[in-house]
Tab-separated table of C-alpha atoms in Angstrom:
chain	number	residue	atom	x	y	z
D	1	MET	CA	-68.011	32.795	-50.733
D	2	GLU	CA	-68.550	31.434	-47.250
D	3	LEU	CA	-65.362	29.762	-45.990
D	4	SER	CA	-66.876	28.367	-42.772
D	5	LEU	CA	-63.802	28.946	-40.625
D	6	ALA	CA	-65.749	29.940	-37.506
D	7	GLY	CA	-64.950	27.731	-34.551
D	8	ARG	CA	-61.851	26.216	-36.145
D	9	ARG	CA	-58.559	26.586	-34.279
D	10	ALA	CA	-55.664	27.866	-36.374
D	11	LEU	CA	-51.973	28.332	-35.682
D	12	VAL	CA	-50.052	30.944	-37.674
D	13	THR	CA	-46.272	31.340	-37.516
D	14	GLY	CA	-44.527	34.583	-38.377
D	15	ALA	CA	-47.645	36.273	-37.045
D	16	GLY	CA	-46.095	39.516	-35.877
D	17	LYS	CA	-45.796	41.314	-39.187
D	18	GLY	CA	-46.730	41.282	-42.849
D	19	ILE	CA	-48.538	38.295	-44.354
D	20	GLY	CA	-48.692	36.394	-41.057
D	21	ARG	CA	-50.232	39.275	-39.138
D	22	SER	CA	-52.800	39.921	-41.840
D	23	THR	CA	-53.631	36.194	-41.907
D	24	VAL	CA	-54.272	36.231	-38.158
D	25	GLN	CA	-56.505	39.287	-38.543
D	26	ALA	CA	-58.487	37.664	-41.359
D	27	LEU	CA	-58.914	34.371	-39.489
D	28	HIS	CA	-59.999	36.242	-36.367
D	29	ALA	CA	-62.528	38.227	-38.379
D	30	ALA	CA	-63.841	34.956	-39.838
D	31	GLY	CA	-64.525	33.606	-36.357
D	32	ALA	CA	-61.578	31.248	-36.019
D	33	GLN	CA	-59.666	30.795	-32.781
D	34	VAL	CA	-56.084	31.771	-33.559
D	35	VAL	CA	-52.744	30.938	-31.978
D	36	ALA	CA	-50.300	33.610	-33.146
D	37	VAL	CA	-46.607	32.689	-33.053
D	38	SER	CA	-43.877	35.314	-33.305
D	39	ARG	CA	-40.417	35.885	-31.870
D	40	THR	CA	-41.244	39.543	-31.088
D	41	GLN	CA	-43.327	40.116	-27.975
D	42	ALA	CA	-44.164	43.721	-28.853
D	43	ASP	CA	-45.716	42.618	-32.137
D	44	LEU	CA	-47.812	40.016	-30.334
D	45	ASP	CA	-48.933	42.538	-27.710
D	46	SER	CA	-50.205	44.962	-30.350
D	47	LEU	CA	-51.836	42.115	-32.291
D	48	VAL	CA	-53.766	40.952	-29.235
D	49	ARG	CA	-54.979	44.516	-28.673
D	50	GLU	CA	-56.239	44.577	-32.263
D	51	CYS	CA	-57.726	41.070	-32.129
D	52	PRO	CA	-58.900	40.240	-28.594
D	53	GLY	CA	-58.971	36.510	-27.976
D	54	VAL	CA	-55.937	35.698	-30.107
D	55	GLU	CA	-53.555	33.422	-28.183
D	56	PRO	CA	-49.987	34.770	-28.404
D	57	VAL	CA	-46.933	32.515	-28.279
D	58	CYS	CA	-43.529	34.208	-28.273
D	59	VAL	CA	-40.756	31.876	-29.423
D	60	ASP	CA	-37.831	31.792	-31.822
D	61	LEU	CA	-38.719	28.957	-34.188
D	62	GLY	CA	-35.034	28.593	-35.025
D	63	ASP	CA	-34.594	27.052	-31.555
D	64	TRP	CA	-35.904	23.458	-31.705
D	65	GLU	CA	-36.028	22.913	-27.933
D	66	ALA	CA	-37.697	26.264	-27.216
D	67	THR	CA	-40.257	25.577	-29.940
D	68	GLU	CA	-41.055	22.172	-28.461
D	69	ARG	CA	-41.566	23.746	-25.042
D	70	ALA	CA	-43.725	26.546	-26.410
D	71	LEU	CA	-45.909	24.539	-28.792
D	72	GLY	CA	-45.717	20.973	-27.520
D	73	GLY	CA	-48.768	21.581	-25.334
D	74	VAL	CA	-50.567	23.972	-27.641
D	75	GLY	CA	-53.663	21.784	-27.723
D	76	PRO	CA	-55.907	20.871	-30.650
D	77	VAL	CA	-55.163	22.738	-33.879
D	78	ASP	CA	-57.222	22.273	-37.048
D	79	LEU	CA	-55.418	24.634	-39.392
D	80	LEU	CA	-51.739	25.543	-39.718
D	81	VAL	CA	-50.081	28.341	-41.664
D	82	ASN	CA	-46.297	27.957	-41.838
D	83	ASN	CA	-45.406	31.528	-42.689
D	84	ALA	CA	-42.328	32.366	-40.600
D	85	ALA	CA	-39.186	32.829	-42.695
D	86	VAL	CA	-35.987	34.810	-42.977
D	87	ALA	CA	-34.391	36.104	-46.158
D	88	LEU	CA	-30.691	36.796	-45.642
D	89	LEU	CA	-29.553	38.240	-48.951
D	90	GLN	CA	-25.897	37.771	-49.869
D	91	PRO	CA	-24.006	37.397	-53.150
D	92	PHE	CA	-23.144	33.751	-53.717
D	93	LEU	CA	-19.406	34.137	-53.082
D	94	GLU	CA	-20.122	35.937	-49.798
D	95	VAL	CA	-22.670	33.494	-48.358
D	96	THR	CA	-21.775	32.662	-44.753
D	97	LYS	CA	-22.271	29.558	-42.655
D	98	GLU	CA	-24.349	31.632	-40.244
D	99	ALA	CA	-26.733	32.672	-43.023
D	100	CYS	CA	-27.085	29.062	-44.154
D	101	ASP	CA	-27.710	27.785	-40.642
D	102	THR	CA	-30.227	30.485	-39.717
D	103	SER	CA	-32.127	30.082	-42.977
D	104	PHE	CA	-32.236	26.305	-42.632
D	105	ASP	CA	-33.384	26.442	-39.014
D	106	VAL	CA	-36.281	28.835	-39.657
D	107	ASN	CA	-37.239	28.280	-43.287
D	108	LEU	CA	-37.197	24.492	-43.325
D	109	ARG	CA	-36.543	22.785	-40.021
D	110	ALA	CA	-39.180	24.812	-38.165
D	111	VAL	CA	-41.749	23.987	-40.854
D	112	ILE	CA	-41.118	20.288	-40.276
D	113	GLN	CA	-41.222	20.596	-36.497
D	114	VAL	CA	-44.389	22.695	-36.242
D	115	SER	CA	-46.110	20.507	-38.845
D	116	GLN	CA	-45.188	17.430	-36.800
D	117	ILE	CA	-46.702	18.930	-33.662
D	118	VAL	CA	-49.955	19.829	-35.403
D	119	ALA	CA	-50.185	16.592	-37.424
D	120	ARG	CA	-49.682	14.401	-34.362
D	121	GLY	CA	-52.565	16.130	-32.667
D	122	LEU	CA	-54.840	15.788	-35.683
D	123	ILE	CA	-54.044	12.104	-36.093
D	124	ALA	CA	-54.573	11.425	-32.394
D	125	ARG	CA	-58.028	13.011	-32.645
D	126	GLY	CA	-58.814	11.375	-35.979
D	127	ALA	CA	-59.620	14.853	-37.239
D	128	PRO	CA	-59.178	16.365	-40.693
D	129	GLY	CA	-56.890	19.344	-41.049
D	130	SER	CA	-55.235	21.700	-43.481
D	131	ILE	CA	-51.643	22.938	-43.599
D	132	VAL	CA	-50.590	25.836	-45.813
D	133	ASN	CA	-46.893	26.518	-46.367
D	134	VAL	CA	-46.055	30.036	-47.521
D	135	SER	CA	-43.062	29.808	-49.828
D	136	SER	CA	-41.974	32.068	-52.690
D	137	GLN	CA	-41.582	32.345	-56.422
D	138	ALA	CA	-37.889	32.072	-55.533
D	139	SER	CA	-38.507	28.355	-55.074
D	140	GLN	CA	-38.886	28.127	-58.863
D	141	ARG	CA	-36.688	30.922	-60.234
D	142	ALA	CA	-33.235	32.202	-59.327
D	143	LEU	CA	-33.099	35.755	-57.966
D	144	THR	CA	-30.019	37.947	-57.546
D	145	ASN	CA	-28.410	37.687	-54.083
D	146	HIS	CA	-30.997	35.108	-52.993
D	147	SER	CA	-28.691	32.075	-53.197
D	148	VAL	CA	-29.484	30.628	-49.765
D	149	TYR	CA	-33.166	31.544	-49.921
D	150	CYS	CA	-33.608	30.036	-53.388
D	151	GLU	CA	-31.912	26.824	-52.287
D	152	GLN	CA	-34.194	26.329	-49.285
D	153	ALA	CA	-37.499	27.670	-50.604
D	154	PRO	CA	-38.058	24.607	-52.848
D	155	ALA	CA	-37.776	22.371	-49.804
D	156	VAL	CA	-40.859	23.927	-48.266
D	157	PRO	CA	-43.657	24.129	-50.772
D	158	CYS	CA	-43.953	20.877	-52.650
D	159	PRO	CA	-46.076	18.272	-50.911
D	160	SER	CA	-46.572	15.240	-53.112
D	161	PRO	CA	-50.102	14.127	-53.925
D	162	PRO	CA	-51.532	11.467	-51.625
D	163	THR	CA	-50.761	7.989	-52.987
D	164	PRO	CA	-52.378	4.823	-51.617
D	165	GLN	CA	-49.872	2.066	-50.921
D	166	PRO	CA	-50.465	-1.344	-52.587
D	167	GLU	CA	-51.724	-2.889	-49.384
D	168	GLN	CA	-54.141	-0.002	-48.806
D	169	PRO	CA	-57.576	0.337	-50.393
D	170	ALA	CA	-57.924	3.231	-52.806
D	171	GLN	CA	-60.615	4.792	-50.646
D	172	ALA	CA	-58.382	4.864	-47.561
D	173	PRO	CA	-57.701	8.225	-45.888
D	174	HIS	CA	-54.939	10.223	-47.469
D	175	ARG	CA	-51.330	9.179	-47.195
D	176	LEU	CA	-49.286	12.359	-47.233
D	177	SER	CA	-45.626	12.785	-48.103
D	178	LEU	CA	-44.240	16.273	-47.788
D	179	LEU	CA	-41.246	16.812	-50.016
D	180	THR	CA	-38.281	18.282	-48.197
D	181	GLY	CA	-35.923	19.018	-51.038
D	182	SER	CA	-35.458	15.727	-52.842
D	183	THR	CA	-36.425	13.670	-49.793
D	184	LYS	CA	-39.955	12.429	-49.214
D	185	GLY	CA	-41.296	11.692	-45.799
D	186	ALA	CA	-41.496	14.699	-43.480
D	187	LEU	CA	-45.017	13.399	-43.049
D	188	ASP	CA	-45.562	9.814	-44.170
D	189	MET	CA	-48.676	8.318	-42.684
D	190	LEU	CA	-52.363	7.687	-43.214
D	191	THR	CA	-54.048	11.006	-42.530
D	192	LYS	CA	-56.941	13.261	-43.438
D	193	ILE	CA	-54.588	16.220	-43.569
D	194	ARG	CA	-54.356	18.336	-46.686
D	195	VAL	CA	-51.076	20.145	-47.356
D	196	ASN	CA	-50.698	22.887	-49.932
D	197	ALA	CA	-48.365	25.769	-50.544
D	198	LEU	CA	-48.305	29.080	-52.295
D	199	ASN	CA	-45.558	30.918	-54.119
D	200	PRO	CA	-46.117	34.667	-53.970
D	201	THR	CA	-44.177	37.205	-55.968
D	202	VAL	CA	-43.006	40.368	-54.190
D	203	VAL	CA	-45.742	41.297	-51.714
D	204	MET	CA	-46.401	44.885	-50.676
D	205	THR	CA	-45.931	44.420	-46.961
D	206	PRO	CA	-44.035	47.243	-45.235
D	207	MET	CA	-40.864	45.190	-45.754
D	208	GLY	CA	-41.712	44.591	-49.408
D	209	GLN	CA	-42.355	48.268	-49.964
D	210	ALA	CA	-39.039	49.187	-48.362
D	211	ASN	CA	-37.027	46.551	-50.244
D	212	TRP	CA	-38.533	47.342	-53.645
D	213	SER	CA	-38.898	51.120	-53.397
D	214	ASP	CA	-36.069	51.707	-55.890
D	215	PRO	CA	-37.881	52.190	-59.239
D	216	GLN	CA	-35.070	50.616	-61.281
D	217	LYS	CA	-34.906	47.537	-59.066
D	218	ALA	CA	-38.696	47.233	-59.132
D	219	LYS	CA	-38.811	47.619	-62.916
D	220	THR	CA	-36.459	44.666	-63.374
D	221	MET	CA	-38.957	42.419	-61.582
D	222	LEU	CA	-42.150	44.025	-62.866
D	223	ASP	CA	-40.986	43.541	-66.450
D	224	ARG	CA	-41.137	39.772	-65.771
D	225	ILE	CA	-44.691	39.872	-64.365
D	226	PRO	CA	-47.359	39.842	-67.102
D	227	LEU	CA	-49.899	41.654	-64.901
D	228	GLY	CA	-47.308	44.383	-64.341
D	229	LYS	CA	-47.731	44.744	-60.585
D	230	PHE	CA	-46.632	43.266	-57.285
D	231	ALA	CA	-49.021	41.354	-55.023
D	232	GLU	CA	-50.966	43.050	-52.276
D	233	VAL	CA	-51.138	41.352	-48.889
D	234	GLU	CA	-54.820	40.531	-49.339
D	235	ASN	CA	-54.047	38.625	-52.556
D	236	VAL	CA	-51.931	36.215	-50.535
D	237	VAL	CA	-54.192	36.082	-47.478
D	238	ASP	CA	-57.271	35.318	-49.585
D	239	THR	CA	-55.451	32.359	-51.126
D	240	ILE	CA	-54.310	31.116	-47.716
D	241	LEU	CA	-57.855	31.240	-46.341
D	242	PHE	CA	-59.218	29.397	-49.380
D	243	LEU	CA	-56.633	26.616	-48.984
D	244	LEU	CA	-57.398	26.342	-45.263
D	245	SER	CA	-61.128	26.113	-45.851
D	246	ASP	CA	-63.284	23.200	-46.943
D	247	ARG	CA	-63.881	25.081	-50.191
D	248	SER	CA	-60.560	23.571	-51.269
D	249	SER	CA	-61.397	20.097	-49.986
D	250	MET	CA	-60.263	18.466	-53.260
D	251	THR	CA	-56.943	20.305	-53.282
D	252	THR	CA	-53.861	18.752	-51.716
D	253	GLY	CA	-50.248	18.375	-52.760
D	254	SER	CA	-50.510	21.567	-54.792
D	255	THR	CA	-48.359	24.666	-55.069
D	256	VAL	CA	-50.365	27.752	-55.973
D	257	PRO	CA	-48.593	30.725	-57.586
D	258	VAL	CA	-49.740	34.198	-56.527
D	259	ASP	CA	-47.382	35.996	-58.845
D	260	GLY	CA	-49.215	37.801	-61.608
D	261	GLY	CA	-47.955	35.240	-64.114
D	262	PHE	CA	-44.250	35.463	-63.215
D	263	LEU	CA	-43.711	31.694	-63.222
D	264	ALA	CA	-45.554	31.329	-66.530
D	265	THR	CA	-43.024	33.488	-68.397
């Protein structure tokens, strides 16, 4: 399937490792121009060596002002992948303010801020665009020691379907409201921007392999996945690229599970 991503300009957060890095590599291979955002300069340096032409931006997305300085002048972006996230695992009774604040800043607030930056540029150009938010099956199901993560993951993935207002003709460009928790309106405007999300199960990135290497711990999760296996990185990246591409031009406001059937059980 030809995704026709050549010549498009994409911005990927959390690009230094795992899903984000593999997404950058896939977009680069497909001919897209890619802005890779990570807080770790060494990861960006090695990524640029692997994918010449990738534009690296080193910034901590948990810092609003630094993010505005780093990305405010990023230029035209057609495609956005909000992938950066932290998972600070603590039992509920031991959850700290610091864990809550850090998770909120990176997992939710940064998604809003970076989406604002990209959406403003798209609207100013009158250009269509696609935003993909990488969330987690934890947005739909409680997981042990994931109290903070499970609380904030649902705030990310659930854009509501475009709904014309009464004074707007039905054929008007899309009006998009991105749900942030129970509050609509992170984006609330007439746009041609599609927003979708995906909820992966455990993904076999190096971090995923390390965190789920204990056979007993893995079995507890695998027993809840009908396909009986964790996701590979390419399973997630392929879905991201499809949602970015015009092949999904009739898909917006959707949350796509990449979980082997976990959420269906």
